XYZ file of C-alpha atoms in Angstrom:
578
model
C 36.754 80.981 64.566
C 33.816 80.074 66.831
C 34.096 77.359 69.452
C 31.501 75.129 67.792
C 33.384 75.205 64.481
C 33.971 71.732 63.056
C 37.698 72.457 62.565
C 38.053 73.122 66.289
C 36.349 69.802 67.024
C 38.872 68.050 64.761
C 41.802 69.795 66.456
C 40.588 68.628 69.863
C 39.884 65.115 68.632
C 43.364 64.809 67.155
C 44.928 66.365 70.267
C 43.298 63.624 72.356
C 44.862 60.953 70.117
C 48.264 62.617 70.228
C 48.045 62.830 74.021
C 47.303 59.077 74.204
C 50.172 58.409 71.795
C 52.543 60.478 73.947
C 51.435 58.692 77.134
C 52.065 55.251 75.647
C 55.494 56.287 74.365
C 56.467 57.677 77.766
C 54.792 55.023 79.928
C 54.898 51.657 78.102
C 52.193 49.237 79.229
C 49.625 51.963 79.804
C 46.266 51.085 78.226
C 44.045 53.706 76.592
C 40.269 53.424 76.961
C 38.043 56.251 75.713
C 39.002 59.784 74.758
C 36.266 62.090 73.497
C 36.143 65.796 72.886
C 34.192 67.800 75.460
C 33.226 71.429 75.898
C 36.399 73.526 75.555
C 38.696 70.513 75.230
C 39.186 66.759 75.461
C 40.177 63.968 77.817
C 41.428 60.381 77.755
C 41.016 57.686 80.403
C 44.086 55.515 81.023
C 44.729 52.248 82.879
C 48.157 52.609 84.499
C 49.751 50.866 87.492
C 51.001 54.076 89.111
C 49.133 57.400 89.201
C 50.035 60.319 86.987
C 51.441 63.375 88.756
C 51.129 67.050 87.863
C 54.802 66.907 86.835
C 53.923 64.168 84.322
C 51.574 66.567 82.525
C 54.399 68.861 81.413
C 56.418 65.828 80.244
C 53.447 64.507 78.245
C 52.829 67.957 76.796
C 56.450 68.192 75.650
C 56.187 64.803 73.947
C 52.923 65.886 72.269
C 54.703 68.887 70.738
C 57.382 66.575 69.364
C 54.677 64.421 67.711
C 52.968 67.501 66.284
C 56.296 68.738 64.873
C 56.852 65.374 63.137
C 53.684 66.102 61.118
C 52.742 62.405 60.971
C 50.200 61.523 58.318
C 46.767 60.356 59.479
C 45.273 57.298 57.766
C 42.624 54.732 58.599
C 41.803 51.110 57.868
C 38.500 49.262 58.101
C 38.477 46.011 60.115
C 35.907 43.356 60.808
C 34.941 42.864 64.450
C 37.049 39.688 64.646
C 40.079 41.371 63.053
C 39.798 44.371 65.360
C 39.645 42.174 68.452
C 42.851 40.390 67.401
C 44.588 43.695 66.582
C 43.972 45.116 70.066
C 44.529 41.821 71.873
C 47.982 41.682 70.285
C 48.591 45.231 71.499
C 47.511 44.321 75.060
C 44.558 46.747 74.979
C 42.021 44.738 76.998
C 39.632 47.659 77.505
C 39.466 48.250 73.750
C 38.691 44.562 73.247
C 35.806 44.871 75.724
C 34.455 47.880 73.809
C 34.703 46.046 70.488
C 32.895 42.983 71.833
C 29.891 45.179 72.637
C 29.694 46.359 69.002
C 27.381 44.340 66.661
C 29.261 41.567 64.833
C 28.348 42.762 61.342
C 29.528 46.329 61.940
C 32.755 47.411 60.230
C 35.206 49.207 62.488
C 37.600 52.021 61.702
C 41.093 52.166 63.142
C 42.917 55.481 62.744
C 46.706 55.638 62.446
C 48.989 58.573 63.271
C 52.270 57.226 61.968
C 52.563 53.762 63.555
C 50.308 54.506 66.521
C 46.629 53.594 66.186
C 43.312 53.608 68.015
C 39.748 52.488 67.412
C 37.780 55.560 66.327
C 34.826 56.638 64.202
C 36.727 59.745 63.036
C 36.974 62.067 61.262
C 40.467 63.462 61.816
C 42.832 66.064 60.397
C 45.238 65.040 57.607
C 48.298 65.040 59.865
C 49.407 65.717 63.420
C 51.015 68.969 62.310
C 47.581 70.476 61.638
C 46.805 70.426 65.363
C 49.062 73.442 65.867
C 50.640 74.454 69.160
C 47.696 76.034 71.008
C 47.013 73.197 73.435
C 47.605 72.480 77.101
C 46.976 69.638 79.544
C 45.024 70.998 82.487
C 44.492 68.362 85.180
C 44.447 64.717 86.278
C 41.397 63.103 87.867
C 40.025 59.672 88.700
C 37.261 58.107 86.615
C 35.554 54.737 86.881
C 35.617 52.493 83.814
C 32.383 53.184 81.940
C 31.277 55.540 84.725
C 30.321 52.658 87.037
C 31.609 52.909 90.620
C 31.703 49.091 90.844
C 34.355 49.048 88.094
C 38.080 49.732 88.303
C 39.271 53.304 88.785
C 41.085 54.744 85.752
C 43.090 57.951 85.436
C 41.710 60.771 83.347
C 43.874 63.487 81.836
C 42.056 66.625 80.703
C 43.347 69.000 78.065
C 42.238 71.981 76.048
C 43.067 72.917 72.449
C 42.320 75.992 70.343
C 43.031 77.332 66.885
C 45.225 80.203 68.065
C 47.521 80.956 70.989
C 45.406 84.009 71.801
C 42.299 81.821 72.196
C 44.236 79.427 74.410
C 45.596 82.261 76.561
C 42.093 83.713 76.966
C 40.732 80.343 78.018
C 43.534 79.706 80.510
C 42.886 83.153 81.986
C 39.220 82.184 82.335
C 40.256 79.004 84.184
C 42.404 81.065 86.564
C 39.474 83.407 87.216
C 37.137 80.457 87.756
C 39.571 78.930 90.254
C 39.713 82.190 92.219
C 35.919 82.269 92.258
C 35.382 78.593 93.127
C 32.412 78.637 95.515
C 33.748 75.610 97.419
C 36.911 77.548 98.286
C 34.895 80.672 99.131
C 32.477 78.642 101.235
C 35.358 77.501 103.409
C 37.095 80.899 103.576
C 33.876 82.731 104.462
C 32.645 80.013 106.862
C 29.403 79.407 104.926
C 29.045 75.632 104.491
C 30.841 72.328 104.142
C 30.342 68.790 102.817
C 31.400 65.466 104.302
C 31.305 61.808 103.286
C 28.588 60.831 105.759
C 26.063 62.820 103.684
C 27.304 62.888 100.074
C 25.678 65.597 97.990
C 24.028 67.264 100.999
C 25.011 70.622 102.465
C 26.024 71.329 106.049
C 25.076 75.004 106.323
C 26.981 77.115 108.848
C 25.381 80.131 110.499
C 26.588 82.669 107.931
C 25.702 80.457 104.985
C 22.257 79.720 106.400
C 21.734 83.454 106.887
C 22.426 83.961 103.162
C 20.122 81.046 102.291
C 17.292 82.514 104.382
C 17.801 85.939 102.791
C 17.239 84.394 99.365
C 14.019 82.769 100.573
C 12.849 85.982 102.278
C 13.439 87.953 99.088
C 11.685 85.397 96.872
C 8.784 85.023 99.313
C 8.136 88.782 99.217
C 8.376 88.950 95.419
C 5.974 86.036 95.078
C 3.473 87.533 97.518
C 3.536 90.747 95.475
C 2.867 88.662 92.342
C -0.206 86.944 93.795
C 1.208 83.604 94.918
C 0.085 81.682 97.980
C 2.567 79.350 99.692
C 2.205 75.712 100.743
C 4.420 72.894 101.992
C 4.067 69.203 101.133
C 5.594 65.980 102.541
C 9.150 64.963 101.652
C 8.262 61.280 101.544
C 5.175 59.730 99.899
C 3.981 56.282 98.841
C 5.491 55.090 95.571
C 1.976 54.602 94.135
C 1.680 58.383 93.735
C 4.937 58.455 91.769
C 3.714 55.574 89.591
C 0.515 57.474 88.862
C 2.368 60.694 88.025
C 4.819 58.883 85.720
C 7.886 59.876 87.737
C 8.760 56.327 88.761
C 8.711 55.151 85.143
C 10.404 58.132 83.503
C 12.544 59.476 86.363
C 12.957 56.410 88.588
C 16.727 56.098 88.103
C 17.106 59.487 89.801
C 14.842 58.693 92.766
C 15.531 57.426 96.297
C 13.086 54.779 97.531
C 12.776 53.073 100.915
C 12.659 49.413 101.849
C 9.175 47.943 102.310
C 7.552 48.944 105.604
C 4.083 47.692 106.526
C 3.839 46.326 102.964
C 4.403 49.811 101.530
C 7.322 51.354 99.656
C 7.928 55.093 99.894
C 9.954 57.528 97.813
C 11.690 60.774 98.717
C 10.223 63.393 96.424
C 12.425 64.329 93.453
C 9.951 67.062 92.418
C 7.244 69.059 94.172
C 4.502 68.925 91.533
C 2.589 65.759 92.563
C 2.305 67.023 96.154
C 1.055 70.394 94.937
C -1.687 68.702 92.893
C -2.837 66.893 96.054
C -3.312 70.267 97.766
C -5.107 71.661 94.694
C -7.541 68.727 94.749
C -8.795 69.567 98.237
C -12.144 71.244 97.698
C -14.059 71.949 94.504
C -12.442 74.485 92.150
C -14.263 76.732 89.694
C -12.994 78.557 86.629
C -13.478 81.687 88.758
C -10.659 80.461 91.059
C -8.193 80.348 88.175
C -5.435 81.244 87.716
C -4.312 79.824 91.051
C -0.630 80.492 91.779
C 0.824 78.149 94.405
C 4.447 78.414 95.600
C 6.548 76.001 97.645
C 10.127 76.070 98.915
C 10.301 72.300 98.664
C 13.275 70.121 99.587
C 13.790 67.501 96.865
C 16.141 64.530 96.640
C 17.647 63.144 93.455
C 20.258 60.476 92.992
C 23.368 61.812 91.289
C 26.407 59.537 90.758
C 29.104 60.325 93.312
C 31.515 61.328 90.538
C 29.057 63.981 89.301
C 28.680 65.750 92.659
C 30.218 69.226 92.656
C 29.829 71.458 95.695
C 26.575 73.428 95.644
C 26.312 73.118 91.873
C 25.467 69.406 91.780
C 23.910 67.913 94.906
C 21.535 65.127 95.922
C 19.347 67.224 98.227
C 18.306 70.756 97.355
C 15.554 73.323 97.824
C 13.556 74.545 94.842
C 11.726 77.857 94.738
C 8.952 75.983 93.002
C 5.533 77.235 91.992
C 2.652 75.731 90.057
C 0.083 77.866 88.316
C -3.266 76.192 87.648
C -5.007 77.956 84.798
C -7.219 77.530 81.739
C -5.779 77.160 78.255
C -6.895 80.733 77.522
C -4.766 81.987 80.433
C -1.481 80.328 79.400
C -0.196 83.294 77.415
C -0.859 85.924 80.071
C 0.493 83.792 82.924
C 3.614 82.881 80.956
C 4.262 86.549 80.216
C 3.972 87.350 83.922
C 6.460 84.602 84.806
C 8.945 85.880 82.215
C 8.638 89.444 83.516
C 9.070 88.265 87.098
C 12.119 86.097 86.465
C 13.958 88.764 84.447
C 13.197 91.389 87.100
C 14.506 89.091 89.843
C 17.730 88.292 88.001
C 18.309 92.008 87.521
C 18.078 92.541 91.291
C 20.903 90.036 91.732
C 23.124 91.659 89.118
C 22.346 89.398 86.135
C 21.176 91.403 83.135
C 22.605 89.197 80.366
C 19.929 86.487 80.226
C 19.083 84.221 77.292
C 16.098 81.901 76.867
C 15.891 78.444 75.322
C 12.712 76.719 74.160
C 12.961 72.966 74.877
C 10.464 70.627 73.235
C 9.422 66.979 73.679
C 12.066 64.479 74.810
C 12.156 60.824 73.822
C 11.151 59.724 77.334
C 7.787 61.391 77.991
C 4.221 60.886 79.110
C 1.104 61.913 77.182
C -0.033 61.722 73.587
C 1.504 63.560 70.640
C -1.748 65.509 70.368
C -1.311 66.858 73.903
C 2.352 67.662 73.221
C 1.407 69.491 70.008
C -1.038 71.606 71.988
C 1.432 72.268 74.842
C 4.287 73.279 72.550
C 2.038 75.511 70.475
C 0.719 77.250 73.609
C 4.211 77.931 74.969
C 5.438 79.233 71.612
C 2.466 81.604 71.352
C 3.219 82.814 74.869
C 6.867 83.419 73.977
C 5.938 85.333 70.840
C 3.604 87.474 72.952
C 6.426 88.426 75.326
C 8.506 89.745 72.433
C 11.588 88.128 73.984
C 14.183 86.400 71.827
C 14.768 82.684 72.318
C 16.592 79.761 70.719
C 15.413 76.211 70.063
C 16.759 73.407 72.289
C 15.334 70.242 70.674
C 14.387 67.217 72.766
C 15.278 68.768 76.157
C 11.793 69.340 77.566
C 10.563 67.776 80.825
C 8.955 64.347 80.499
C 5.528 65.929 81.073
C 5.763 69.123 79.006
C 7.825 71.620 76.969
C 9.786 74.252 78.846
C 11.633 77.540 78.725
C 15.105 77.625 80.238
C 16.533 80.911 81.497
C 20.320 81.097 81.105
C 22.373 83.603 83.119
C 25.780 84.857 82.041
C 28.063 85.631 84.974
C 30.862 88.142 85.500
C 33.424 86.067 83.575
C 31.091 85.024 80.758
C 30.057 81.553 81.928
C 26.463 80.457 81.326
C 24.224 78.969 84.034
C 20.779 77.485 83.452
C 18.598 78.527 86.399
C 14.912 79.296 86.002
C 12.395 77.228 84.058
C 8.792 77.521 82.907
C 6.956 74.384 81.745
C 3.501 73.946 80.217
C 1.922 70.710 81.450
C -1.332 69.257 80.119
C -0.487 65.773 81.430
C -0.028 65.680 85.222
C -3.355 67.303 86.262
C -5.208 64.668 84.234
C -3.047 61.780 85.495
C -3.458 62.885 89.117
C -7.156 63.763 88.947
C -6.997 67.548 89.215
C -9.995 69.366 87.715
C -12.236 72.435 87.918
C -15.818 73.292 86.989
C -15.745 75.287 83.754
C -18.280 77.817 82.482
C -20.108 74.985 80.706
C -20.771 73.338 84.087
C -18.552 70.345 83.273
C -15.306 69.178 84.852
C -12.123 70.067 82.947
C -8.457 69.460 83.731
C -6.544 72.669 84.362
C -3.281 73.504 82.637
C -0.398 73.320 85.104
C 2.485 75.737 84.617
C 5.573 74.559 86.508
C 7.812 77.464 87.418
C 11.138 77.861 89.226
C 13.086 81.135 89.263
C 16.286 80.512 91.215
C 15.823 76.833 90.391
C 17.896 75.196 93.121
C 18.612 77.624 95.957
C 21.830 75.745 96.721
C 23.038 76.067 93.139
C 21.963 79.710 92.867
C 23.950 80.438 96.045
C 27.031 78.890 94.414
C 26.492 80.942 91.256
C 26.139 84.142 93.301
C 29.337 83.450 95.224
C 31.297 82.863 92.031
C 29.729 85.831 90.189
C 30.709 88.223 93.011
C 33.882 86.343 94.100
C 32.279 86.187 97.544
C 31.958 89.989 97.752
C 28.146 89.950 97.846
C 25.930 93.044 97.585
C 25.413 94.668 100.973
C 21.789 93.551 101.343
C 22.827 89.901 100.813
C 25.942 89.836 102.974
C 25.565 87.506 105.980
C 27.591 90.034 108.008
C 27.136 93.585 106.754
C 29.409 95.396 109.166
C 32.123 94.706 111.718
C 32.879 97.096 114.580
C 36.633 97.230 115.295
C 37.898 99.231 118.284
C 41.551 100.231 118.102
C 42.192 99.572 121.800
C 40.338 97.634 124.481
C 39.327 100.787 126.374
C 37.035 101.589 123.416
C 35.157 98.261 123.773
C 32.231 99.862 125.628
C 31.681 102.333 122.769
C 32.042 99.509 120.209
C 29.309 97.555 121.981
C 27.088 100.643 122.016
C 27.588 101.118 118.244
C 26.832 97.444 117.625
C 23.632 97.571 119.702
C 22.490 100.720 117.897
C 22.905 99.107 114.478
C 21.031 95.999 115.578
C 18.000 98.205 116.240
C 17.848 98.712 112.447
C 18.356 94.962 111.835
C 21.865 95.481 110.484
C 23.781 92.204 110.623
C 26.751 93.431 112.620
C 29.523 91.813 114.674
C 32.149 93.358 116.950
C 35.817 92.371 116.857
C 36.879 92.871 120.465
C 40.015 90.749 120.273
C 43.146 92.131 121.869
C 44.892 92.574 118.512
C 46.365 95.496 116.584
C 43.920 97.348 114.344
C 46.032 96.511 111.263
C 45.562 92.808 112.061
C 41.801 93.254 112.506
C 41.527 95.112 109.194
C 43.453 92.419 107.361
C 41.538 89.518 108.958
C 38.092 91.003 108.367
C 38.962 92.019 104.818
C 39.637 88.343 104.073
C 36.058 87.664 105.220
C 34.859 90.213 102.633
C 32.710 92.090 105.154
C 31.352 95.189 103.317
C 31.793 97.785 106.085
C 34.362 98.063 108.841
C 33.545 100.584 111.577
C 36.826 101.694 113.141
C 36.658 103.274 116.581
C 39.464 105.037 118.423
C 39.767 107.485 121.272
C 38.916 110.414 118.988
C 35.795 108.712 117.591
C 34.586 107.965 121.109
C 35.102 111.559 122.227
C 33.354 112.959 119.133
C 30.570 110.304 119.176
C 31.554 109.418 115.619
C 32.524 106.387 113.553
C 35.185 106.000 110.836
C 33.772 103.867 107.996
C 36.030 101.760 105.825
C 34.492 100.095 102.700
C 35.721 96.670 101.622
C 37.987 96.923 98.564
C 38.725 100.609 99.067
C 41.385 102.526 100.967
C 39.028 105.480 101.368
C 37.516 106.231 104.758
C 34.721 108.547 105.840
C 33.564 109.751 109.221
C 29.923 109.694 110.273
C 28.161 110.881 113.427
C 26.679 108.253 115.757
C 23.140 109.662 115.463
C 23.220 109.351 111.656
C 24.489 105.757 111.629
C 21.130 103.989 111.397
C 19.848 106.220 108.600
C 23.042 105.574 106.654
C 22.717 101.784 106.879
C 18.931 101.602 106.473
C 19.188 103.165 103.010
C 22.105 101.012 101.905
C 20.929 97.666 103.330
C 17.409 97.763 101.916
C 16.279 94.655 100.049
C 15.543 95.575 96.376
C 11.781 94.970 96.285
C 9.486 96.404 93.622
């Protein structure tokens, strides 16, 4: 049965209740708060004097199985607000009482019972606890603030997963194990790429190797964009809040923005998006319809407030770099320009090893700027463009940007997880709001259409996705260190240095391991760093002016002559440009 099947939702919902029931039986006095289903599972937040341990999870799980085996009938009763408050006050559930007090007085409330245990819930539920089955597991304990507010008390959250069959559960647990092995935060530390620290929450401290990888991504994208007819600009990180009021960002996106204190009677904001700055560059000098389409790229650093509990390595940060571009065009050019963006983004993903890509069409959200007439026109234009590409897409209602509908490009990685990366948005609002125009063939001023386009999306996030997709074993052209020269004994160091210098002439990123250690130790240590090529040099190699090549992940070795070394690496290290 598919994961979005309603029966699976019921299983997970009931499993959450049974988990809460088991916790309260095992740890009297523990209060339950909220416990929804989530993607692939469920969780419950608990108020408990002492923290749960990993050992507690197995005890709770065992108790859950006992409750399932009892096959307790599920029933519900309807209470008035006043009756419900008394019911949970008598039970000592103060958090539930707080929830109920926020519900309108005239609203009837459902309380679901599993045997004698009960909880406030909208339902629905299965007929009995026995219908949950045995394919469930508690996965981890984490902290969570009451109602997600860091000024509130810290609760304890227990996560679990539940499936219809043991096979589905086993497959999912295997996926979790794979994901843990691929965790980019762990790889970032092991490979000496980056780190985070409390003094700059949600911001990356890039180490030399990580910054090398980051710059390689920019170099690649810069070359692809130049080939595709883009020019590149750079705009300020901090601008007066009046610009963000004019653009609509402060009204519609203000909760995610960082602003400064008043200075010289002015308040500034760190840019959360690059588009308003790009329009300011576009406005310099008169533009004609002959200048369009105008494709303008920017590797812009943006800053967005994310709650501390939502931060997650490179995947969710407060400061990141977008490979942004804005295409100023006429309405007649939307289709052709959109097709070119789609072709470009799919070609780029292919170069990075992502060929399973899906596309979502996201239309107008509740919070938006512009009239319905403009939104009708924007959505129609983007749909026509998508039809013209011949690419398949699905509908993602209400998830467009506040200024226009968008396409979302979703990558599927090596273990089947989906990542939303690139976007294309049709915007008929911002150019008008910010005063961008051009002289049309009729001699009058018109507002251009603005296509917002990002391909990697966030370079930080794309780096994390790459690391997890390849388990840190990046393609040779992307590896921060492509080769390591390892002499067997110290009297070969002079030849090792000569080999290293020769490779550097071809811009190979190469290091030499000249430590006074056994070669077996060097091989093991450098294999942990996932360096693609190890060049092993001994007395024989020096005499023959040769090099023994060892490829990461393989026991096979091959010998190559010194004079052929650069040709060998030049072919293999080439950036995949079209």
